[in-house]
Amino acid sequence: MTTITAQRPTGAGTSRQSHVVADSITMLRRNLLHIVRYPGLTIFTIGGPVVFLLLFVVVLGGTLGAGLPGMDPAGGREAYLAYVMPGILLITIAGTAGGAATTVSMDMTEGITARFRSMAISRAAVLAGHVLGNMIQAILAVALVLGVGWLIGFRPTAGPSEWLAAAGLIVSISYAISWLGVAMGMQAKSVETASNLPLLLVILPMLGSGFVPTESMPAGLQWFAEYQPFTPFIETLRGLLLSTPLGWNPALAIGWCVVITAAGYVWSMVIYERKSVR
């Protein structure tokens, strides 16, 4: 177990905000050390999306690419790779929620969170450390999956401004999903439950426009696919990287990021204040 010593800046001019920032950095360092010392979760987070990418593109891409509505049948595997890549990136981000939920649940069940509550550490910083650490892990995982996509032929048409906007979107989604993962981990009654609950988030890109257009789905599923948060996430990222029409998707994506972040934060803090150990 990593030993944490809470050090508060001294001096009359030190503000409460500086305490929160310093404590958050301390907790972030602790969570980054966990990532280095226990790489299994990171490998699983990256390995899963890579397997999906290779399965759907290398094995099934030729057939799926020729059969998608509105897609050039001659494009085949290369066209489907371009279409599916944004969905794979969102699966990568969603998958990191499992790591956040697991580490938070371990801290809760092992009594570490209870010890932090008894120390001079900002309560918000304890959770922020998990969120920031998981967000960094998500961004690194996305970069590695993008690298694999590039190796098998993914060639985005984005310019510098589009890449910058796409990076900002990825950071925002990662931050929102990390808060949700932390909340799930605190809500779970066991580490096993905490590791399984966020799998629901991994399914959502598949039930959106990640792998097939929503208009090709049955009516009921199409309604769900169009109004769930991962579809505007995917369509915005697809539009930025591949110059497809954006429409209202960027506004919807930003709105969903705000809603998910707020919900995850409030949910986490309510549980943290109510009890420290499960």
Tab-separated table of C-alpha atoms in Angstrom:
chain	number	residue	atom	x	y	z
A	1	MET	CA	0.000	0.000	0.000
A	2	THR	CA	1.316	3.412	-0.948
A	3	THR	CA	1.975	5.628	2.073
A	4	ILE	CA	0.468	9.096	1.843
A	5	THR	CA	1.532	11.934	4.071
A	6	ALA	CA	-0.793	14.908	3.896
A	7	GLN	CA	1.228	18.099	3.818
A	8	ARG	CA	-0.656	21.350	4.023
A	9	PRO	CA	0.960	24.641	3.021
A	10	THR	CA	1.359	26.985	5.949
A	11	GLY	CA	1.086	30.746	6.173
A	12	ALA	CA	-1.684	33.218	6.688
A	13	GLY	CA	-2.113	33.847	2.997
A	14	THR	CA	-2.711	30.229	2.093
A	15	SER	CA	-6.216	29.768	0.723
A	16	ARG	CA	-8.537	26.800	0.918
A	17	GLN	CA	-8.185	26.400	-2.833
A	18	SER	CA	-4.424	25.920	-2.537
A	19	HIS	CA	-5.039	23.112	-0.015
A	20	VAL	CA	-7.367	21.366	-2.448
A	21	VAL	CA	-4.889	21.697	-5.325
A	22	ALA	CA	-1.935	20.454	-3.259
A	23	ASP	CA	-3.931	17.543	-1.879
A	24	SER	CA	-5.234	16.648	-5.337
A	25	ILE	CA	-1.671	16.528	-6.680
A	26	THR	CA	-0.662	14.255	-3.796
A	27	MET	CA	-3.565	11.893	-4.464
A	28	LEU	CA	-2.900	11.998	-8.205
A	29	ARG	CA	0.688	10.942	-7.588
A	30	ARG	CA	-0.560	8.037	-5.487
A	31	ASN	CA	-2.892	6.849	-8.247
A	32	LEU	CA	-0.221	7.175	-10.929
A	33	LEU	CA	2.038	4.972	-8.800
A	34	HIS	CA	-0.747	2.403	-8.662
A	35	ILE	CA	-0.932	2.411	-12.470
A	36	VAL	CA	2.806	1.739	-12.682
A	37	ARG	CA	2.839	-0.936	-9.976
A	38	TYR	CA	-0.312	-2.735	-11.117
A	39	PRO	CA	-0.267	-2.597	-14.940
A	40	GLY	CA	-2.844	-5.361	-15.411
A	41	LEU	CA	-5.819	-2.990	-15.538
A	42	THR	CA	-4.032	-0.756	-18.043
A	43	ILE	CA	-3.156	-3.696	-20.296
A	44	PHE	CA	-6.767	-4.912	-20.193
A	45	THR	CA	-8.057	-1.406	-20.912
A	46	ILE	CA	-5.921	-1.138	-24.044
A	47	GLY	CA	-6.066	-4.800	-25.075
A	48	GLY	CA	-9.862	-5.001	-25.215
A	49	PRO	CA	-10.368	-2.156	-27.740
A	50	VAL	CA	-7.437	-3.400	-29.849
A	51	VAL	CA	-9.068	-6.839	-30.054
A	52	PHE	CA	-12.368	-5.211	-31.074
A	53	LEU	CA	-10.560	-3.147	-33.690
A	54	LEU	CA	-8.769	-6.117	-35.227
A	55	LEU	CA	-11.879	-8.300	-35.107
A	56	PHE	CA	-14.259	-5.835	-36.727
A	57	VAL	CA	-11.779	-4.446	-39.260
A	58	VAL	CA	-9.380	-7.232	-40.192
A	59	VAL	CA	-11.821	-10.143	-39.883
A	60	LEU	CA	-15.220	-8.582	-40.647
A	61	GLY	CA	-14.317	-5.234	-42.178
A	62	GLY	CA	-14.479	-6.310	-45.821
A	63	THR	CA	-18.054	-7.551	-45.544
A	64	LEU	CA	-19.312	-4.849	-43.167
A	65	GLY	CA	-17.721	-2.055	-45.177
A	66	ALA	CA	-19.418	-3.207	-48.370
A	67	GLY	CA	-22.823	-3.538	-46.734
A	68	LEU	CA	-23.205	-0.333	-44.719
A	69	PRO	CA	-25.855	2.147	-45.962
A	70	GLY	CA	-24.299	5.120	-47.712
A	71	MET	CA	-20.835	3.560	-47.873
A	72	ASP	CA	-18.994	2.879	-51.124
A	73	PRO	CA	-19.022	-0.928	-51.617
A	74	ALA	CA	-15.581	-0.653	-53.206
A	75	GLY	CA	-14.176	0.851	-50.020
A	76	GLY	CA	-14.419	-2.406	-48.106
A	77	ARG	CA	-12.135	-2.837	-45.110
A	78	GLU	CA	-10.439	0.572	-45.377
A	79	ALA	CA	-13.774	2.417	-45.445
A	80	TYR	CA	-15.082	0.468	-42.472
A	81	LEU	CA	-11.896	1.150	-40.497
A	82	ALA	CA	-12.471	4.887	-40.954
A	83	TYR	CA	-16.100	4.507	-39.905
A	84	VAL	CA	-15.549	2.332	-36.832
A	85	MET	CA	-12.445	4.019	-35.387
A	86	PRO	CA	-14.310	6.751	-33.420
A	87	GLY	CA	-16.506	4.096	-31.811
A	88	ILE	CA	-13.447	2.058	-30.809
A	89	LEU	CA	-11.900	5.162	-29.226
A	90	LEU	CA	-15.073	5.733	-27.192
A	91	ILE	CA	-15.026	2.082	-26.085
A	92	THR	CA	-11.447	2.688	-24.941
A	93	ILE	CA	-12.509	5.643	-22.801
A	94	ALA	CA	-15.558	3.806	-21.428
A	95	GLY	CA	-13.374	0.828	-20.533
A	96	THR	CA	-11.194	2.924	-18.234
A	97	ALA	CA	-14.188	3.473	-15.931
A	98	GLY	CA	-13.751	-0.111	-14.769
A	99	GLY	CA	-10.252	0.640	-13.520
A	100	ALA	CA	-11.418	3.741	-11.648
A	101	ALA	CA	-14.322	1.852	-10.069
A	102	THR	CA	-12.076	-1.035	-9.028
A	103	THR	CA	-9.386	1.087	-7.374
A	104	VAL	CA	-11.950	3.225	-5.555
A	105	SER	CA	-13.791	0.143	-4.311
A	106	MET	CA	-10.523	-1.372	-3.083
A	107	ASP	CA	-9.776	1.792	-1.102
A	108	MET	CA	-13.266	1.708	0.384
A	109	THR	CA	-13.272	-1.970	1.354
A	110	GLU	CA	-9.706	-1.960	2.716
A	111	GLY	CA	-10.348	1.032	4.957
A	112	ILE	CA	-7.908	3.343	3.176
A	113	THR	CA	-10.623	5.889	2.462
A	114	ALA	CA	-11.539	5.877	6.154
A	115	ARG	CA	-7.935	6.711	7.020
A	116	PHE	CA	-7.929	9.589	4.538
A	117	ARG	CA	-11.082	10.964	6.156
A	118	SER	CA	-9.267	11.117	9.491
A	119	MET	CA	-6.329	13.042	7.979
A	120	ALA	CA	-6.006	16.709	7.061
A	121	ILE	CA	-6.780	16.015	3.418
A	122	SER	CA	-9.432	17.728	1.327
A	123	ARG	CA	-12.311	15.311	0.794
A	124	ALA	CA	-12.769	16.485	-2.786
A	125	ALA	CA	-9.053	15.868	-3.434
A	126	VAL	CA	-9.308	12.191	-2.444
A	127	LEU	CA	-11.786	11.593	-5.259
A	128	ALA	CA	-10.126	14.066	-7.643
A	129	GLY	CA	-6.907	12.048	-7.440
A	130	HIS	CA	-8.741	8.970	-8.725
A	131	VAL	CA	-10.452	10.995	-11.447
A	132	LEU	CA	-7.296	12.710	-12.723
A	133	GLY	CA	-5.264	9.504	-12.613
A	134	ASN	CA	-7.927	7.620	-14.546
A	135	MET	CA	-8.269	10.460	-17.045
A	136	ILE	CA	-4.533	10.350	-17.787
A	137	GLN	CA	-4.760	6.585	-18.238
A	138	ALA	CA	-7.698	7.030	-20.643
A	139	ILE	CA	-5.847	9.591	-22.758
A	140	LEU	CA	-2.761	7.364	-22.999
A	141	ALA	CA	-4.963	4.388	-23.936
A	142	VAL	CA	-6.675	6.408	-26.680
A	143	ALA	CA	-3.284	7.456	-28.074
A	144	LEU	CA	-2.082	3.842	-28.184
A	145	VAL	CA	-5.280	2.584	-29.835
A	146	LEU	CA	-4.998	5.396	-32.391
A	147	GLY	CA	-1.457	4.206	-33.066
A	148	VAL	CA	-2.678	0.674	-33.746
A	149	GLY	CA	-5.373	2.098	-36.010
A	150	TRP	CA	-2.725	4.032	-37.926
A	151	LEU	CA	-0.650	0.870	-38.373
A	152	ILE	CA	-3.559	-0.972	-39.997
A	153	GLY	CA	-4.499	1.909	-42.284
A	154	PHE	CA	-6.533	4.573	-40.452
A	155	ARG	CA	-5.879	7.907	-42.159
A	156	PRO	CA	-7.918	10.822	-40.713
A	157	THR	CA	-8.395	13.970	-42.779
A	158	ALA	CA	-8.337	16.360	-39.791
A	159	GLY	CA	-6.244	19.518	-39.829
A	160	PRO	CA	-4.520	21.049	-36.778
A	161	SER	CA	-7.653	22.822	-35.519
A	162	GLU	CA	-9.759	19.670	-35.870
A	163	TRP	CA	-7.135	17.603	-34.043
A	164	LEU	CA	-7.071	20.176	-31.243
A	165	ALA	CA	-10.860	20.093	-30.962
A	166	ALA	CA	-10.846	16.280	-31.021
A	167	ALA	CA	-8.232	16.216	-28.254
A	168	GLY	CA	-10.337	18.590	-26.167
A	169	LEU	CA	-13.386	16.398	-26.675
A	170	ILE	CA	-11.474	13.257	-25.676
A	171	VAL	CA	-10.206	14.961	-22.505
A	172	SER	CA	-13.725	16.175	-21.630
A	173	ILE	CA	-15.303	12.760	-22.164
A	174	SER	CA	-12.498	11.050	-20.219
A	175	TYR	CA	-13.020	13.444	-17.305
A	176	ALA	CA	-16.780	12.868	-17.283
A	177	ILE	CA	-16.522	9.082	-17.553
A	178	SER	CA	-13.870	9.028	-14.813
A	179	TRP	CA	-16.220	10.755	-12.371
A	180	LEU	CA	-18.941	8.275	-13.264
A	181	GLY	CA	-16.548	5.361	-12.761
A	182	VAL	CA	-15.504	6.692	-9.350
A	183	ALA	CA	-19.171	6.995	-8.334
A	184	MET	CA	-19.867	3.433	-9.455
A	185	GLY	CA	-16.892	2.165	-7.476
A	186	MET	CA	-18.097	3.916	-4.331
A	187	GLN	CA	-21.645	2.642	-4.796
A	188	ALA	CA	-20.595	-0.994	-5.372
A	189	LYS	CA	-20.798	-3.374	-2.410
A	190	SER	CA	-17.713	-5.350	-3.441
A	191	VAL	CA	-14.658	-5.050	-5.669
A	192	GLU	CA	-16.098	-7.684	-8.009
A	193	THR	CA	-19.297	-5.680	-8.468
A	194	ALA	CA	-17.264	-2.521	-8.988
A	195	SER	CA	-15.263	-4.120	-11.791
A	196	ASN	CA	-18.394	-5.380	-13.573
A	197	LEU	CA	-20.779	-2.427	-13.233
A	198	PRO	CA	-18.905	-0.078	-15.640
A	199	LEU	CA	-19.121	-2.718	-18.389
A	200	LEU	CA	-22.531	-1.190	-19.120
A	201	LEU	CA	-20.692	1.884	-20.408
A	202	VAL	CA	-18.645	-0.237	-22.832
A	203	ILE	CA	-21.842	-1.569	-24.402
A	204	LEU	CA	-23.284	1.884	-25.122
A	205	PRO	CA	-20.992	2.723	-28.098
A	206	MET	CA	-22.102	-0.576	-29.657
A	207	LEU	CA	-25.745	0.452	-29.158
A	208	GLY	CA	-25.045	3.807	-30.786
A	209	SER	CA	-23.528	4.771	-34.109
A	210	GLY	CA	-20.135	3.254	-33.327
A	211	PHE	CA	-20.370	0.209	-35.589
A	212	VAL	CA	-23.392	0.772	-37.844
A	213	PRO	CA	-25.524	3.834	-38.686
A	214	THR	CA	-28.474	4.275	-36.359
A	215	GLU	CA	-30.916	4.367	-39.284
A	216	SER	CA	-30.115	0.715	-40.009
A	217	MET	CA	-31.431	-0.359	-36.566
A	218	PRO	CA	-34.971	-1.455	-35.592
A	219	ALA	CA	-37.242	1.430	-34.601
A	220	GLY	CA	-37.049	1.044	-30.807
A	221	LEU	CA	-33.291	0.524	-30.757
A	222	GLN	CA	-32.832	3.378	-33.213
A	223	TRP	CA	-34.606	5.771	-30.851
A	224	PHE	CA	-32.363	4.702	-27.955
A	225	ALA	CA	-29.213	4.900	-30.106
A	226	GLU	CA	-29.974	8.426	-31.265
A	227	TYR	CA	-30.690	9.856	-27.820
A	228	GLN	CA	-28.025	8.202	-25.661
A	229	PRO	CA	-24.817	10.187	-24.964
A	230	PHE	CA	-22.312	8.073	-26.870
A	231	THR	CA	-23.876	8.703	-30.268
A	232	PRO	CA	-23.154	12.485	-30.248
A	233	PHE	CA	-19.734	11.700	-28.773
A	234	ILE	CA	-18.981	9.361	-31.674
A	235	GLU	CA	-20.506	11.565	-34.369
A	236	THR	CA	-18.609	14.631	-33.145
A	237	LEU	CA	-15.312	12.755	-33.073
A	238	ARG	CA	-16.054	11.243	-36.490
A	239	GLY	CA	-16.848	14.660	-37.908
A	240	LEU	CA	-13.648	16.201	-36.522
A	241	LEU	CA	-11.355	13.387	-37.657
A	242	LEU	CA	-13.016	12.500	-40.969
A	243	SER	CA	-14.861	15.696	-42.008
A	244	THR	CA	-18.340	14.165	-41.856
A	245	PRO	CA	-21.305	16.502	-41.109
A	246	LEU	CA	-21.357	17.651	-37.480
A	247	GLY	CA	-24.802	19.211	-37.131
A	248	TRP	CA	-25.850	19.654	-33.495
A	249	ASN	CA	-23.622	16.826	-32.287
A	250	PRO	CA	-20.835	19.023	-30.796
A	251	ALA	CA	-23.348	20.928	-28.638
A	252	LEU	CA	-25.000	17.691	-27.549
A	253	ALA	CA	-21.615	16.133	-26.768
A	254	ILE	CA	-20.559	19.077	-24.602
A	255	GLY	CA	-23.928	19.074	-22.853
A	256	TRP	CA	-23.662	15.369	-22.071
A	257	CYS	CA	-20.124	15.859	-20.720
A	258	VAL	CA	-21.400	18.508	-18.313
A	259	VAL	CA	-24.359	16.358	-17.210
A	260	ILE	CA	-22.268	13.189	-16.688
A	261	THR	CA	-19.535	15.081	-14.831
A	262	ALA	CA	-22.042	16.766	-12.525
A	263	ALA	CA	-23.935	13.532	-11.889
A	264	GLY	CA	-20.742	11.586	-11.158
A	265	TYR	CA	-19.384	14.286	-8.859
A	266	VAL	CA	-22.584	14.695	-6.841
A	267	TRP	CA	-23.127	10.932	-6.633
A	268	SER	CA	-19.535	10.375	-5.444
A	269	MET	CA	-19.555	13.145	-2.855
A	270	VAL	CA	-22.910	12.078	-1.397
A	271	ILE	CA	-21.633	8.531	-0.831
A	272	TYR	CA	-18.267	9.791	0.462
A	273	GLU	CA	-19.942	11.962	3.032
A	274	ARG	CA	-22.362	9.231	4.070
A	275	LYS	CA	-19.910	6.417	4.702
A	276	SER	CA	-16.202	5.716	4.363
A	277	VAL	CA	-16.045	1.913	4.391
A	278	ARG	CA	-18.104	-0.809	2.790
